[in-house]
Amino acid sequence: EAGVAQSPRYKIIEKRQSVAFWCNPISGHATLYWYQQILGQGPKLLIQFQNNGVVDDSQLPKDRFSAERLKGVDSTLKIQPAKLEDSAVYLCASSWAGTGTTNTGELFFGEGSRLTVL
Amino acid sequence: LAKTTQPISMDSYEGQEVNITCSHNNIATNDYITWYQQFPSQGPRFIIQGYKTKVTNEVASLFIPADRKSSTLSLPRVSLSDTAVYYCLVGLYNFNKFYFGSGTKLNVKP
């Protein structure tokens, strides 16, 4: 079974530039998450989708970050304009739970996209 | 949200049993407790999950007391490859939200 795919693995940009990350979840997984992990810290939930609807985006800096999940499958996370403090690994995860079901807590993570903002 | 508290780091030697305790005083009735493992340059990986008492799988055991205000992840006979960060999660499972804490960095020495 294919895992969660993310691209690019690495990205270096200058501050005020824009960047986009792509995630393809495990086939059949209804729930998709984007986490931001700064070096030395635990992953921070940015946004959670259930199919193509947003469940939680309370920690997403909406003035510069945006995310969408097209047709309830792939997802893109965009940062515009980037700041130095956005340097982090952006992790995408998926789980099987769909609408009306309880998520058991097993998230499957991709390898992440490492962003360096200079 | 039930906040979790874990030791920042722990040291152990190969072959020893390691117990990592997580405190979650405000756990809700419907919350499950889940532990994840993360190696450098990788995403977290699910280890084990439980609601109460004891759960065991091929990798670890999870002990949860009756009041559920804490939990202990037990790793039997650790090896160097168990060096990683371990996260305890207590999520709003009915609403499918999962928040990670700072984790415990386990360092296994030869």
PDB file of C-alpha atoms in Angstrom:
ATOM      1  CA  GLU A   1       0.000   0.000   0.000  1.00  0.00           C
ATOM      2  CA  ALA A   2       1.386   3.398  -0.972  1.00  0.00           C
ATOM      3  CA  GLY A   3       1.972   5.831   1.871  1.00  0.00           C
ATOM      4  CA  VAL A   4       1.342   9.553   2.133  1.00  0.00           C
ATOM      5  CA  ALA A   5       3.249  11.353  -0.597  1.00  0.00           C
ATOM      6  CA  GLN A   6       4.582  14.878  -0.193  1.00  0.00           C
ATOM      7  CA  SER A   7       6.521  17.209  -2.421  1.00  0.00           C
ATOM      8  CA  PRO A   8       8.865  18.899  -2.605  1.00  0.00           C
ATOM      9  CA  ARG A   9      11.065  17.353   0.071  1.00  0.00           C
ATOM     10  CA  TYR A  10      13.156  20.479   0.377  1.00  0.00           C
ATOM     11  CA  LYS A  11      12.568  24.107  -0.505  1.00  0.00           C
ATOM     12  CA  ILE A  12      14.698  27.195   0.086  1.00  0.00           C
ATOM     13  CA  ILE A  13      13.182  30.621  -0.507  1.00  0.00           C
ATOM     14  CA  GLU A  14      13.761  34.174   0.546  1.00  0.00           C
ATOM     15  CA  LYS A  15      11.432  35.982   2.882  1.00  0.00           C
ATOM     16  CA  ARG A  16       8.379  37.525   1.256  1.00  0.00           C
ATOM     17  CA  GLN A  17       8.419  34.903  -1.475  1.00  0.00           C
ATOM     18  CA  SER A  18       5.675  32.314  -1.838  1.00  0.00           C
ATOM     19  CA  VAL A  19       5.821  28.534  -1.661  1.00  0.00           C
ATOM     20  CA  ALA A  20       3.393  25.660  -2.095  1.00  0.00           C
ATOM     21  CA  PHE A  21       3.473  22.135  -0.753  1.00  0.00           C
ATOM     22  CA  TRP A  22       1.535  19.211  -2.133  1.00  0.00           C
ATOM     23  CA  CYS A  23       0.184  16.146  -0.389  1.00  0.00           C
ATOM     24  CA  ASN A  24      -1.408  12.980  -1.715  1.00  0.00           C
ATOM     25  CA  PRO A  25      -2.954  10.956   1.130  1.00  0.00           C
ATOM     26  CA  ILE A  26      -3.393   7.223   1.335  1.00  0.00           C
ATOM     27  CA  SER A  27      -6.171   6.094  -0.977  1.00  0.00           C
ATOM     28  CA  GLY A  28      -9.515   6.012   0.771  1.00  0.00           C
ATOM     29  CA  HIS A  29      -8.470   8.188   3.707  1.00  0.00           C
ATOM     30  CA  ALA A  30     -11.131  10.802   4.281  1.00  0.00           C
ATOM     31  CA  THR A  31      -9.251  12.933   6.788  1.00  0.00           C
ATOM     32  CA  LEU A  32      -6.156  14.935   5.926  1.00  0.00           C
ATOM     33  CA  TYR A  33      -3.971  17.021   8.241  1.00  0.00           C
ATOM     34  CA  TRP A  34      -1.223  19.580   7.767  1.00  0.00           C
ATOM     35  CA  TYR A  35       1.223  20.032  10.612  1.00  0.00           C
ATOM     36  CA  GLN A  36       4.095  22.462  11.030  1.00  0.00           C
ATOM     37  CA  GLN A  37       7.112  21.178  12.938  1.00  0.00           C
ATOM     38  CA  ILE A  38       9.765  23.654  13.959  1.00  0.00           C
ATOM     39  CA  LEU A  39      13.129  22.174  14.881  1.00  0.00           C
ATOM     40  CA  GLY A  40      13.072  20.794  18.414  1.00  0.00           C
ATOM     41  CA  GLN A  41       9.311  21.089  18.831  1.00  0.00           C
ATOM     42  CA  GLY A  42       6.358  18.789  18.415  1.00  0.00           C
ATOM     43  CA  PRO A  43       4.164  18.993  15.315  1.00  0.00           C
ATOM     44  CA  LYS A  44       1.623  21.809  15.410  1.00  0.00           C
ATOM     45  CA  LEU A  45      -1.716  21.211  13.715  1.00  0.00           C
ATOM     46  CA  LEU A  46      -2.355  23.849  11.071  1.00  0.00           C
ATOM     47  CA  ILE A  47      -5.457  22.558   9.359  1.00  0.00           C
ATOM     48  CA  GLN A  48      -7.591  19.435   9.193  1.00  0.00           C
ATOM     49  CA  PHE A  49      -9.871  18.411   6.347  1.00  0.00           C
ATOM     50  CA  GLN A  50     -12.658  15.890   6.395  1.00  0.00           C
ATOM     51  CA  ASN A  51     -13.113  15.006   2.726  1.00  0.00           C
ATOM     52  CA  ASN A  52     -12.942  18.492   1.172  1.00  0.00           C
ATOM     53  CA  GLY A  53     -14.355  20.398   4.147  1.00  0.00           C
ATOM     54  CA  VAL A  54     -12.322  22.118   6.844  1.00  0.00           C
ATOM     55  CA  VAL A  55     -12.742  20.657  10.348  1.00  0.00           C
ATOM     56  CA  ASP A  56     -10.177  22.751  12.193  1.00  0.00           C
ATOM     57  CA  ASP A  57      -8.031  25.639  11.056  1.00  0.00           C
ATOM     58  CA  SER A  58      -7.828  27.461  14.370  1.00  0.00           C
ATOM     59  CA  GLN A  59      -4.020  27.477  14.364  1.00  0.00           C
ATOM     60  CA  LEU A  60      -3.547  28.388  10.716  1.00  0.00           C
ATOM     61  CA  PRO A  61      -2.091  31.920  10.249  1.00  0.00           C
ATOM     62  CA  LYS A  62      -4.715  32.890   7.716  1.00  0.00           C
ATOM     63  CA  ASP A  63      -3.071  36.145   6.743  1.00  0.00           C
ATOM     64  CA  ARG A  64      -0.322  34.214   5.002  1.00  0.00           C
ATOM     65  CA  PHE A  65      -1.204  30.534   4.962  1.00  0.00           C
ATOM     66  CA  SER A  66      -3.903  28.896   2.883  1.00  0.00           C
ATOM     67  CA  ALA A  67      -4.808  25.316   2.148  1.00  0.00           C
ATOM     68  CA  GLU A  68      -7.227  23.491  -0.011  1.00  0.00           C
ATOM     69  CA  ARG A  69      -8.169  19.918  -0.659  1.00  0.00           C
ATOM     70  CA  LEU A  70      -9.287  19.361  -4.184  1.00  0.00           C
ATOM     71  CA  LYS A  71     -12.126  16.869  -4.645  1.00  0.00           C
ATOM     72  CA  GLY A  72     -11.431  15.433  -1.212  1.00  0.00           C
ATOM     73  CA  VAL A  73      -8.144  13.825  -2.250  1.00  0.00           C
ATOM     74  CA  ASP A  74      -4.936  15.813  -2.835  1.00  0.00           C
ATOM     75  CA  SER A  75      -4.168  18.900  -0.816  1.00  0.00           C
ATOM     76  CA  THR A  76      -2.005  21.968  -1.250  1.00  0.00           C
ATOM     77  CA  LEU A  77      -0.638  24.208   1.493  1.00  0.00           C
ATOM     78  CA  LYS A  78       0.515  27.666   0.429  1.00  0.00           C
ATOM     79  CA  ILE A  79       2.502  30.313   2.238  1.00  0.00           C
ATOM     80  CA  GLN A  80       2.490  33.854   0.859  1.00  0.00           C
ATOM     81  CA  PRO A  81       4.466  35.856   1.798  1.00  0.00           C
ATOM     82  CA  ALA A  82       6.886  33.712   3.761  1.00  0.00           C
ATOM     83  CA  LYS A  83       8.593  34.904   6.935  1.00  0.00           C
ATOM     84  CA  LEU A  84      11.780  33.721   8.564  1.00  0.00           C
ATOM     85  CA  GLU A  85       9.791  32.019  11.329  1.00  0.00           C
ATOM     86  CA  ASP A  86       8.037  29.824   8.766  1.00  0.00           C
ATOM     87  CA  SER A  87      11.211  27.765   8.454  1.00  0.00           C
ATOM     88  CA  ALA A  88      10.043  24.309   9.481  1.00  0.00           C
ATOM     89  CA  VAL A  89       9.071  20.877   8.251  1.00  0.00           C
ATOM     90  CA  TYR A  90       5.532  20.706   6.920  1.00  0.00           C
ATOM     91  CA  LEU A  91       4.025  17.316   7.562  1.00  0.00           C
ATOM     92  CA  CYS A  92       0.969  15.919   5.889  1.00  0.00           C
ATOM     93  CA  ALA A  93      -0.956  13.083   7.493  1.00  0.00           C
ATOM     94  CA  SER A  94      -4.086  11.160   6.663  1.00  0.00           C
ATOM     95  CA  SER A  95      -6.457   8.804   8.423  1.00  0.00           C
ATOM     96  CA  TRP A  96      -9.354   6.689   7.312  1.00  0.00           C
ATOM     97  CA  ALA A  97     -12.172   8.211   9.326  1.00  0.00           C
ATOM     98  CA  GLY A  98     -14.947   9.766   7.312  1.00  0.00           C
ATOM     99  CA  THR A  99     -17.939  11.841   8.239  1.00  0.00           C
ATOM    100  CA  GLY A 100     -19.884  10.493  11.155  1.00  0.00           C
ATOM    101  CA  THR A 101     -17.189   8.109  12.320  1.00  0.00           C
ATOM    102  CA  THR A 102     -14.808   8.364  15.201  1.00  0.00           C
ATOM    103  CA  ASN A 103     -11.148   8.578  14.318  1.00  0.00           C
ATOM    104  CA  THR A 104      -9.202   5.972  16.266  1.00  0.00           C
ATOM    105  CA  GLY A 105      -6.097   8.093  16.348  1.00  0.00           C
ATOM    106  CA  GLU A 106      -3.876   6.328  13.867  1.00  0.00           C
ATOM    107  CA  LEU A 107      -2.497   8.964  11.576  1.00  0.00           C
ATOM    108  CA  PHE A 108      -0.212   8.088   8.707  1.00  0.00           C
ATOM    109  CA  PHE A 109       2.427  10.706   8.030  1.00  0.00           C
ATOM    110  CA  GLY A 110       4.412  11.571   4.970  1.00  0.00           C
ATOM    111  CA  GLU A 111       8.135  12.292   5.140  1.00  0.00           C
ATOM    112  CA  GLY A 112       7.527  16.024   5.211  1.00  0.00           C
ATOM    113  CA  SER A 113       8.617  19.059   3.249  1.00  0.00           C
ATOM    114  CA  ARG A 114      11.476  21.019   4.780  1.00  0.00           C
ATOM    115  CA  LEU A 115      11.216  24.762   4.209  1.00  0.00           C
ATOM    116  CA  THR A 116      14.088  27.150   4.787  1.00  0.00           C
ATOM    117  CA  VAL A 117      13.305  30.858   4.586  1.00  0.00           C
ATOM    118  CA  LEU A 118      16.354  33.107   4.203  1.00  0.00           C
TER     119      LEU A 118
ATOM    120  CA  LEU B   1      -8.297  20.217  25.168  1.00  0.00           C
ATOM    121  CA  ALA B   2      -6.487  17.853  27.477  1.00  0.00           C
ATOM    122  CA  LYS B   3      -2.928  19.115  27.776  1.00  0.00           C
ATOM    123  CA  THR B   4      -0.182  16.533  28.118  1.00  0.00           C
ATOM    124  CA  THR B   5       3.019  16.759  30.110  1.00  0.00           C
ATOM    125  CA  GLN B   6       5.991  14.499  29.453  1.00  0.00           C
ATOM    126  CA  PRO B   7       9.636  14.495  30.506  1.00  0.00           C
ATOM    127  CA  ILE B   8      11.747  16.380  27.999  1.00  0.00           C
ATOM    128  CA  SER B   9      14.330  13.646  27.727  1.00  0.00           C
ATOM    129  CA  MET B  10      15.355  10.249  29.055  1.00  0.00           C
ATOM    130  CA  ASP B  11      18.502   8.154  28.802  1.00  0.00           C
ATOM    131  CA  SER B  12      18.652   4.378  28.775  1.00  0.00           C
ATOM    132  CA  TYR B  13      20.965   1.532  27.847  1.00  0.00           C
ATOM    133  CA  GLU B  14      20.441  -1.234  25.389  1.00  0.00           C
ATOM    134  CA  GLY B  15      18.480  -4.154  26.788  1.00  0.00           C
ATOM    135  CA  GLN B  16      16.732  -2.151  29.486  1.00  0.00           C
ATOM    136  CA  GLU B  17      13.019  -1.600  29.832  1.00  0.00           C
ATOM    137  CA  VAL B  18      12.025   2.017  29.400  1.00  0.00           C
ATOM    138  CA  ASN B  19       8.921   3.603  30.867  1.00  0.00           C
ATOM    139  CA  ILE B  20       7.793   7.038  29.694  1.00  0.00           C
ATOM    140  CA  THR B  21       4.997   8.630  31.665  1.00  0.00           C
ATOM    141  CA  CYS B  22       2.576  11.210  30.344  1.00  0.00           C
ATOM    142  CA  SER B  23       0.323  13.346  32.507  1.00  0.00           C
ATOM    143  CA  HIS B  24      -3.091  14.409  31.190  1.00  0.00           C
ATOM    144  CA  ASN B  25      -5.119  15.643  34.136  1.00  0.00           C
ATOM    145  CA  ASN B  26      -7.962  17.082  32.060  1.00  0.00           C
ATOM    146  CA  ILE B  27      -8.650  14.058  29.905  1.00  0.00           C
ATOM    147  CA  ALA B  28     -12.263  13.854  28.750  1.00  0.00           C
ATOM    148  CA  THR B  29     -14.486  10.827  29.086  1.00  0.00           C
ATOM    149  CA  ASN B  30     -14.416  10.019  25.388  1.00  0.00           C
ATOM    150  CA  ASP B  31     -10.710  10.607  24.849  1.00  0.00           C
ATOM    151  CA  TYR B  32      -8.308   7.833  23.922  1.00  0.00           C
ATOM    152  CA  ILE B  33      -4.574   7.980  24.623  1.00  0.00           C
ATOM    153  CA  THR B  34      -2.239   7.485  21.708  1.00  0.00           C
ATOM    154  CA  TRP B  35       1.529   7.342  21.491  1.00  0.00           C
ATOM    155  CA  TYR B  36       3.661   8.153  18.471  1.00  0.00           C
ATOM    156  CA  GLN B  37       7.361   7.674  17.714  1.00  0.00           C
ATOM    157  CA  GLN B  38       9.375  10.021  15.540  1.00  0.00           C
ATOM    158  CA  PHE B  39      12.838   9.485  14.108  1.00  0.00           C
ATOM    159  CA  PRO B  40      14.883  12.394  12.734  1.00  0.00           C
ATOM    160  CA  SER B  41      13.816  13.488   9.267  1.00  0.00           C
ATOM    161  CA  GLN B  42      10.700  11.328   9.368  1.00  0.00           C
ATOM    162  CA  GLY B  43       7.056  11.874  10.197  1.00  0.00           C
ATOM    163  CA  PRO B  44       5.655  10.464  13.450  1.00  0.00           C
ATOM    164  CA  ARG B  45       4.616   6.842  13.471  1.00  0.00           C
ATOM    165  CA  PHE B  46       1.744   5.350  15.463  1.00  0.00           C
ATOM    166  CA  ILE B  47       2.881   3.020  18.253  1.00  0.00           C
ATOM    167  CA  ILE B  48      -0.066   2.173  20.463  1.00  0.00           C
ATOM    168  CA  GLN B  49      -3.426   3.407  21.677  1.00  0.00           C
ATOM    169  CA  GLY B  50      -5.596   2.691  24.682  1.00  0.00           C
ATOM    170  CA  TYR B  51      -8.565   3.865  26.712  1.00  0.00           C
ATOM    171  CA  LYS B  52      -8.033   2.222  30.100  1.00  0.00           C
ATOM    172  CA  THR B  53      -6.088  -0.510  31.898  1.00  0.00           C
ATOM    173  CA  LYS B  54      -3.404  -2.139  29.783  1.00  0.00           C
ATOM    174  CA  VAL B  55      -2.823  -2.562  26.084  1.00  0.00           C
ATOM    175  CA  THR B  56       0.011  -4.544  24.543  1.00  0.00           C
ATOM    176  CA  ASN B  57       1.170  -4.991  20.989  1.00  0.00           C
ATOM    177  CA  GLU B  58       4.311  -6.298  19.363  1.00  0.00           C
ATOM    178  CA  VAL B  59       6.146  -3.040  19.965  1.00  0.00           C
ATOM    179  CA  ALA B  60       5.100  -1.697  23.351  1.00  0.00           C
ATOM    180  CA  SER B  61       2.707  -1.762  26.280  1.00  0.00           C
ATOM    181  CA  LEU B  62       0.512   1.046  27.489  1.00  0.00           C
ATOM    182  CA  PHE B  63      -0.565   1.263  31.107  1.00  0.00           C
ATOM    183  CA  ILE B  64      -3.476   3.511  32.062  1.00  0.00           C
ATOM    184  CA  PRO B  65      -4.626   3.812  35.694  1.00  0.00           C
ATOM    185  CA  ALA B  66      -8.277   3.901  36.633  1.00  0.00           C
ATOM    186  CA  ASP B  67      -8.443   7.694  36.885  1.00  0.00           C
ATOM    187  CA  ARG B  68      -6.874   8.009  33.393  1.00  0.00           C
ATOM    188  CA  LYS B  69      -5.017  11.149  34.418  1.00  0.00           C
ATOM    189  CA  SER B  70      -1.738   9.661  33.300  1.00  0.00           C
ATOM    190  CA  SER B  71      -0.403   6.895  31.107  1.00  0.00           C
ATOM    191  CA  THR B  72       2.880   5.032  30.805  1.00  0.00           C
ATOM    192  CA  LEU B  73       4.434   3.786  27.612  1.00  0.00           C
ATOM    193  CA  SER B  74       6.648   0.774  28.253  1.00  0.00           C
ATOM    194  CA  LEU B  75       9.293  -0.297  25.754  1.00  0.00           C
ATOM    195  CA  PRO B  76      10.773  -3.709  26.573  1.00  0.00           C
ATOM    196  CA  ARG B  77      14.492  -4.283  26.068  1.00  0.00           C
ATOM    197  CA  VAL B  78      15.275  -1.187  24.034  1.00  0.00           C
ATOM    198  CA  SER B  79      17.923  -1.117  21.342  1.00  0.00           C
ATOM    199  CA  LEU B  80      19.867   1.722  19.763  1.00  0.00           C
ATOM    200  CA  SER B  81      17.216   1.934  17.050  1.00  0.00           C
ATOM    201  CA  ASP B  82      14.633   2.979  19.636  1.00  0.00           C
ATOM    202  CA  THR B  83      16.389   6.321  19.996  1.00  0.00           C
ATOM    203  CA  ALA B  84      13.641   8.735  18.961  1.00  0.00           C
ATOM    204  CA  VAL B  85      11.133  11.258  20.224  1.00  0.00           C
ATOM    205  CA  TYR B  86       7.976   9.812  21.757  1.00  0.00           C
ATOM    206  CA  TYR B  87       4.736  11.786  21.805  1.00  0.00           C
ATOM    207  CA  CYS B  88       1.692  11.249  23.962  1.00  0.00           C
ATOM    208  CA  LEU B  89      -1.592  12.472  22.498  1.00  0.00           C
ATOM    209  CA  VAL B  90      -4.967  12.899  24.061  1.00  0.00           C
ATOM    210  CA  GLY B  91      -7.240  14.094  21.332  1.00  0.00           C
ATOM    211  CA  LEU B  92     -10.815  15.134  20.790  1.00  0.00           C
ATOM    212  CA  TYR B  93     -11.518  11.881  19.061  1.00  0.00           C
ATOM    213  CA  ASN B  94     -15.173  12.563  18.576  1.00  0.00           C
ATOM    214  CA  PHE B  95     -14.161  15.553  16.514  1.00  0.00           C
ATOM    215  CA  ASN B  96     -11.052  13.978  15.059  1.00  0.00           C
ATOM    216  CA  LYS B  97      -8.514  16.502  16.268  1.00  0.00           C
ATOM    217  CA  PHE B  98      -5.007  15.559  17.277  1.00  0.00           C
ATOM    218  CA  TYR B  99      -2.591  17.895  19.013  1.00  0.00           C
ATOM    219  CA  PHE B 100       0.994  16.957  19.731  1.00  0.00           C
ATOM    220  CA  GLY B 101       2.937  18.099  22.777  1.00  0.00           C
ATOM    221  CA  SER B 102       6.685  18.538  23.020  1.00  0.00           C
ATOM    222  CA  GLY B 103       7.442  14.840  23.341  1.00  0.00           C
ATOM    223  CA  THR B 104      10.133  12.900  25.187  1.00  0.00           C
ATOM    224  CA  LYS B 105      13.489  12.464  23.548  1.00  0.00           C
ATOM    225  CA  LEU B 106      14.739   8.970  24.364  1.00  0.00           C
ATOM    226  CA  ASN B 107      18.440   8.362  23.989  1.00  0.00           C
ATOM    227  CA  VAL B 108      19.498   4.715  24.073  1.00  0.00           C
ATOM    228  CA  LYS B 109      23.174   4.161  24.747  1.00  0.00           C
ATOM    229  CA  PRO B 110      25.223   1.051  23.969  1.00  0.00           C
TER     230      PRO B 110
END
